PDB file of C-alpha atoms in Angstrom:
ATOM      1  CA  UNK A   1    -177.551 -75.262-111.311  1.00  0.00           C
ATOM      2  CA  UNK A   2    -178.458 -77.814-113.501  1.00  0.00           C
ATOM      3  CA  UNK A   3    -180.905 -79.376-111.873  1.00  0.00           C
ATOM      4  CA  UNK A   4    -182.514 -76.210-111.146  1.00  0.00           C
ATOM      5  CA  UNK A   5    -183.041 -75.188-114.747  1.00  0.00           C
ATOM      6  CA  UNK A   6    -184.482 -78.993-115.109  1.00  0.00           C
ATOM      7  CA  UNK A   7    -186.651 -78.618-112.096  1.00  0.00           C
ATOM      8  CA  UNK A   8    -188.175 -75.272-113.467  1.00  0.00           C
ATOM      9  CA  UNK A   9    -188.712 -76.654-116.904  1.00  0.00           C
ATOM     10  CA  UNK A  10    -190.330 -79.675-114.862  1.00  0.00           C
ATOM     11  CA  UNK A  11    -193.002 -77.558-113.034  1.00  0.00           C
ATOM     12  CA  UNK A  12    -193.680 -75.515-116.294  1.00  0.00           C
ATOM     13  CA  UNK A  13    -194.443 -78.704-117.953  1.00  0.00           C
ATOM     14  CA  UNK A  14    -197.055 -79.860-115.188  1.00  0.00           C
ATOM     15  CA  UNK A  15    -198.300 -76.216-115.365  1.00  0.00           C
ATOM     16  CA  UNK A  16    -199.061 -76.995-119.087  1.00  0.00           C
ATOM     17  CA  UNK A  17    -200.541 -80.061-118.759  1.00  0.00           C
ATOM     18  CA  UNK A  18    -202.345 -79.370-115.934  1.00  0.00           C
ATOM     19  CA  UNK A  19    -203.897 -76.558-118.196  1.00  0.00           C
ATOM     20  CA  UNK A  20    -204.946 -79.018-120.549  1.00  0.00           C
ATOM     21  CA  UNK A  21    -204.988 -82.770-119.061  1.00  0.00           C
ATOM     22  CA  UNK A  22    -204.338 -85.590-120.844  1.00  0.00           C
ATOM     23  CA  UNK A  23    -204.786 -88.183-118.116  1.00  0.00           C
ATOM     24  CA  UNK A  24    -207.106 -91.026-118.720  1.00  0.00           C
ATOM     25  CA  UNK A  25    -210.205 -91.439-116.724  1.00  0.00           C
ATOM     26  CA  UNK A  26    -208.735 -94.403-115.645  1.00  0.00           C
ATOM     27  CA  UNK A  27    -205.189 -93.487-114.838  1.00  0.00           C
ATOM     28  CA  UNK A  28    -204.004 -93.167-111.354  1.00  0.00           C
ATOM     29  CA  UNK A  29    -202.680 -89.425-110.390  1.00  0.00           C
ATOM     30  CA  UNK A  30    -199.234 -91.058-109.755  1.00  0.00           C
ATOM     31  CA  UNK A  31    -198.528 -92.328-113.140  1.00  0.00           C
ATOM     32  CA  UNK A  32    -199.106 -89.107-114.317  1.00  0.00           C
ATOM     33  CA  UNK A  33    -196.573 -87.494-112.588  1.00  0.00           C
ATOM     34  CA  UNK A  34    -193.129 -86.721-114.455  1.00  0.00           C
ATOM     35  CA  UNK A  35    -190.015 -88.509-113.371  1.00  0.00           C
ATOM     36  CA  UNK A  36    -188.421 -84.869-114.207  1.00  0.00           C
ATOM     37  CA  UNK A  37    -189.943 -82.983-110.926  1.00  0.00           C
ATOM     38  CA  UNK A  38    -188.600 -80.845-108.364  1.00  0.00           C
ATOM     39  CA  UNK A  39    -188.672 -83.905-105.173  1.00  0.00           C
ATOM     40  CA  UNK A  40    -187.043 -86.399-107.672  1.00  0.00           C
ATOM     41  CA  UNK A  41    -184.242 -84.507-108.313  1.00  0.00           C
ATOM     42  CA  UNK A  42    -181.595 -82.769-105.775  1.00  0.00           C
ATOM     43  CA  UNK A  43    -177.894 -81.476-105.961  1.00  0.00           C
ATOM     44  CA  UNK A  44    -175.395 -83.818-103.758  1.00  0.00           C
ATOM     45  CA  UNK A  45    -174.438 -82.270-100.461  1.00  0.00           C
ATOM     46  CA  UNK A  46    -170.746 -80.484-100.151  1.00  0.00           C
ATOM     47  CA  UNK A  47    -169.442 -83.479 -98.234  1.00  0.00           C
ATOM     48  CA  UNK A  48    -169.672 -85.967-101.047  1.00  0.00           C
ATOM     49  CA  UNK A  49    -168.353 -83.825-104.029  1.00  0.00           C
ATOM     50  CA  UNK A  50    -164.609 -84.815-103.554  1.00  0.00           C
ATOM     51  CA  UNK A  51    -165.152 -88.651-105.081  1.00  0.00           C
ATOM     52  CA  UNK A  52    -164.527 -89.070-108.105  1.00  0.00           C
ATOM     53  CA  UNK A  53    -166.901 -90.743-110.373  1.00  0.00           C
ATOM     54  CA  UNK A  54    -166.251 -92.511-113.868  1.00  0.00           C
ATOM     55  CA  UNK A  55    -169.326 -94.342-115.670  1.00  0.00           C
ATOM     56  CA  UNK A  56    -167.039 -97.401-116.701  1.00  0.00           C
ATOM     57  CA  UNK A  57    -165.978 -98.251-113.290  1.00  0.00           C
ATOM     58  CA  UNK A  58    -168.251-100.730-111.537  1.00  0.00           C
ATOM     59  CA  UNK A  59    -171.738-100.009-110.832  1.00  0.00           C
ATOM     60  CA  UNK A  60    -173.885 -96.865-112.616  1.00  0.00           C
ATOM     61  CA  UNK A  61    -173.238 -96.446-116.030  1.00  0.00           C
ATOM     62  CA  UNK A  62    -175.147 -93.450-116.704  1.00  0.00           C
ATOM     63  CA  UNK A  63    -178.821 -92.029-115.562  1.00  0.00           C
ATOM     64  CA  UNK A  64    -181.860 -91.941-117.994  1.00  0.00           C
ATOM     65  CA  UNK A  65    -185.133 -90.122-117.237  1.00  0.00           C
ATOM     66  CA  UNK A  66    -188.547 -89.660-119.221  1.00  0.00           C
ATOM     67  CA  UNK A  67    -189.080 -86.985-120.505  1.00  0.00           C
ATOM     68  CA  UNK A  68    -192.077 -87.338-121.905  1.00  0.00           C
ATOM     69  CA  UNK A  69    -192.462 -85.225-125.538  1.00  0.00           C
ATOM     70  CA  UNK A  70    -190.057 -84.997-128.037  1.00  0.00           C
ATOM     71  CA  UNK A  71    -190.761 -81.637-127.857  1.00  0.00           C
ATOM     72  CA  UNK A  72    -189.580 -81.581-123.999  1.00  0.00           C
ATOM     73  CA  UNK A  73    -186.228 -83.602-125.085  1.00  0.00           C
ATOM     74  CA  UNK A  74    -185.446 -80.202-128.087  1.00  0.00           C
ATOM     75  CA  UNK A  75    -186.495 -78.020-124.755  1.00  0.00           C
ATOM     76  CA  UNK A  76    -183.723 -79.614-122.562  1.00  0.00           C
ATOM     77  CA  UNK A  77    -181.182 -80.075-125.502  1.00  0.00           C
ATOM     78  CA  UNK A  78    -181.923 -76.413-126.491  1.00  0.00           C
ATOM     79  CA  UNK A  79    -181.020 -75.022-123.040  1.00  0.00           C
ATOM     80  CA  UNK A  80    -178.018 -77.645-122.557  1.00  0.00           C
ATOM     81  CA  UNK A  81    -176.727 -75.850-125.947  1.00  0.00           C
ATOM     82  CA  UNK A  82    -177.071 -72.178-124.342  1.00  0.00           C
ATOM     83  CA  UNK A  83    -175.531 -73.788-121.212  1.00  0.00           C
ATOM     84  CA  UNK A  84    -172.049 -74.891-123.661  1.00  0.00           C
ATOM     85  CA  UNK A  85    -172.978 -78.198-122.151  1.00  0.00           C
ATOM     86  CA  UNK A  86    -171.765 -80.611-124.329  1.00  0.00           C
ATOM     87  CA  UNK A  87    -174.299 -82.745-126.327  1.00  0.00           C
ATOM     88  CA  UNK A  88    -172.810 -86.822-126.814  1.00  0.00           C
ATOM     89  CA  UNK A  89    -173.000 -88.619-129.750  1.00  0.00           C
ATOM     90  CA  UNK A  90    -174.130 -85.134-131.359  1.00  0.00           C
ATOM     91  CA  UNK A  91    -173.669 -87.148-135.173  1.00  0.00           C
ATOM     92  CA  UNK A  92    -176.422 -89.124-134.663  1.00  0.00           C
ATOM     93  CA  UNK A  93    -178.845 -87.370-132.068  1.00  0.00           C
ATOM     94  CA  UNK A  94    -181.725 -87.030-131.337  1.00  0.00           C
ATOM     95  CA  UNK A  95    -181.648 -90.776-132.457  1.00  0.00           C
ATOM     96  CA  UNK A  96    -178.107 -92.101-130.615  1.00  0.00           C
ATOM     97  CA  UNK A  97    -180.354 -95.058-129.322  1.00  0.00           C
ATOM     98  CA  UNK A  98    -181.536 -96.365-132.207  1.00  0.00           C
ATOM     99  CA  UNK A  99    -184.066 -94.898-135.198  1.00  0.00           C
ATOM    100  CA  UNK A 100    -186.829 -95.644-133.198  1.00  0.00           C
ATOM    101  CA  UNK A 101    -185.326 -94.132-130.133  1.00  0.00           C
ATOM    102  CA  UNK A 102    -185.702 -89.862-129.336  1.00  0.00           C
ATOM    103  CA  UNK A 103    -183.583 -88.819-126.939  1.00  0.00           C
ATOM    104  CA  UNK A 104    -180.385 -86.382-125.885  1.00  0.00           C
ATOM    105  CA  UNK A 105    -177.224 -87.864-124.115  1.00  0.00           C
ATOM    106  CA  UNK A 106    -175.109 -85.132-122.475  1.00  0.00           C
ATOM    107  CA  UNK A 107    -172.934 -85.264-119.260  1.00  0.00           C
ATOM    108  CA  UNK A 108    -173.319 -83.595-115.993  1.00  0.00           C
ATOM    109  CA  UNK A 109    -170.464 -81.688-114.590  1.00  0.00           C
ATOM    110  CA  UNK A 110    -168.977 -84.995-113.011  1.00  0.00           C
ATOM    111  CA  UNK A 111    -169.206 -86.183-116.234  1.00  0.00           C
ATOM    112  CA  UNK A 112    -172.106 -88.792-115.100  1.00  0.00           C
ATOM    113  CA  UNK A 113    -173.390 -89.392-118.653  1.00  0.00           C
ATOM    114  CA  UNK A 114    -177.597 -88.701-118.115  1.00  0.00           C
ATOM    115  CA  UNK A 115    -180.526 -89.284-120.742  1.00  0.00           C
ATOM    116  CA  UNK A 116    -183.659 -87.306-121.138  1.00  0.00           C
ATOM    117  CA  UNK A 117    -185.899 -89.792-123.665  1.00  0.00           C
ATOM    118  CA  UNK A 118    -189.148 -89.192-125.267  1.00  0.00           C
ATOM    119  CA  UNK A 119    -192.384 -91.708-125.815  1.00  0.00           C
TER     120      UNK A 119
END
């Protein structure tokens, strides 16, 4: 469900900027696509569900993305609130990473801890 909601806010993002480019001459289409879109992202299949995961066991610690605008990362943590998803290290976001560092922490239902940074 979660990914849905991301995947929508994804392809009303492109809408927008797609309304008002700000691609460089220069820039290849592919680095202008957001890491945030609807073929990047996709729920697990029923079969895998029942393992369990923990992000301090051995191998992925937690999943960050680019979001792209600040104003993107209030979007997402906006809609996480409405959601009662839980927001991490809520005393010290939007800047858990560091001063120079926007971004929301929150985890996904199988408590995989995911990050949605800005530029």
């Amino acid at each position: 469900e979660l990914a849905q909601e991301l995947e929508a806010e994804a392809e009303e993002l492109e809408r927008q900027k797609k309304a008002s480019p700000s691609q460089t001459p220069n820039q290849p289409e592919s680095e202008s696509k957001p890491l945030i879109s609807p073929e990047r992202l996709k729920q697990v299949e029923d079969e895998y569900i029942k393992y369990e995961y923990h992000r301090k066991h051995t191998g992925l610690n937690h999943l960050a993305f680019h979001g792209g605008s600040r104003e993107f990362v209030d979007t997402i943590t906006l809609r996480l609130k409405e959601k009662n998803v839980t927001i991490l290290y809520l005393d010290k976001h939007p800047y858990a990473g560091g001063i120079d560092y926007y971004a929301v922490f929150f985890e996904d239902p199988n408590r995989i801890k995911v990050e949605i940074c800005a530029n």
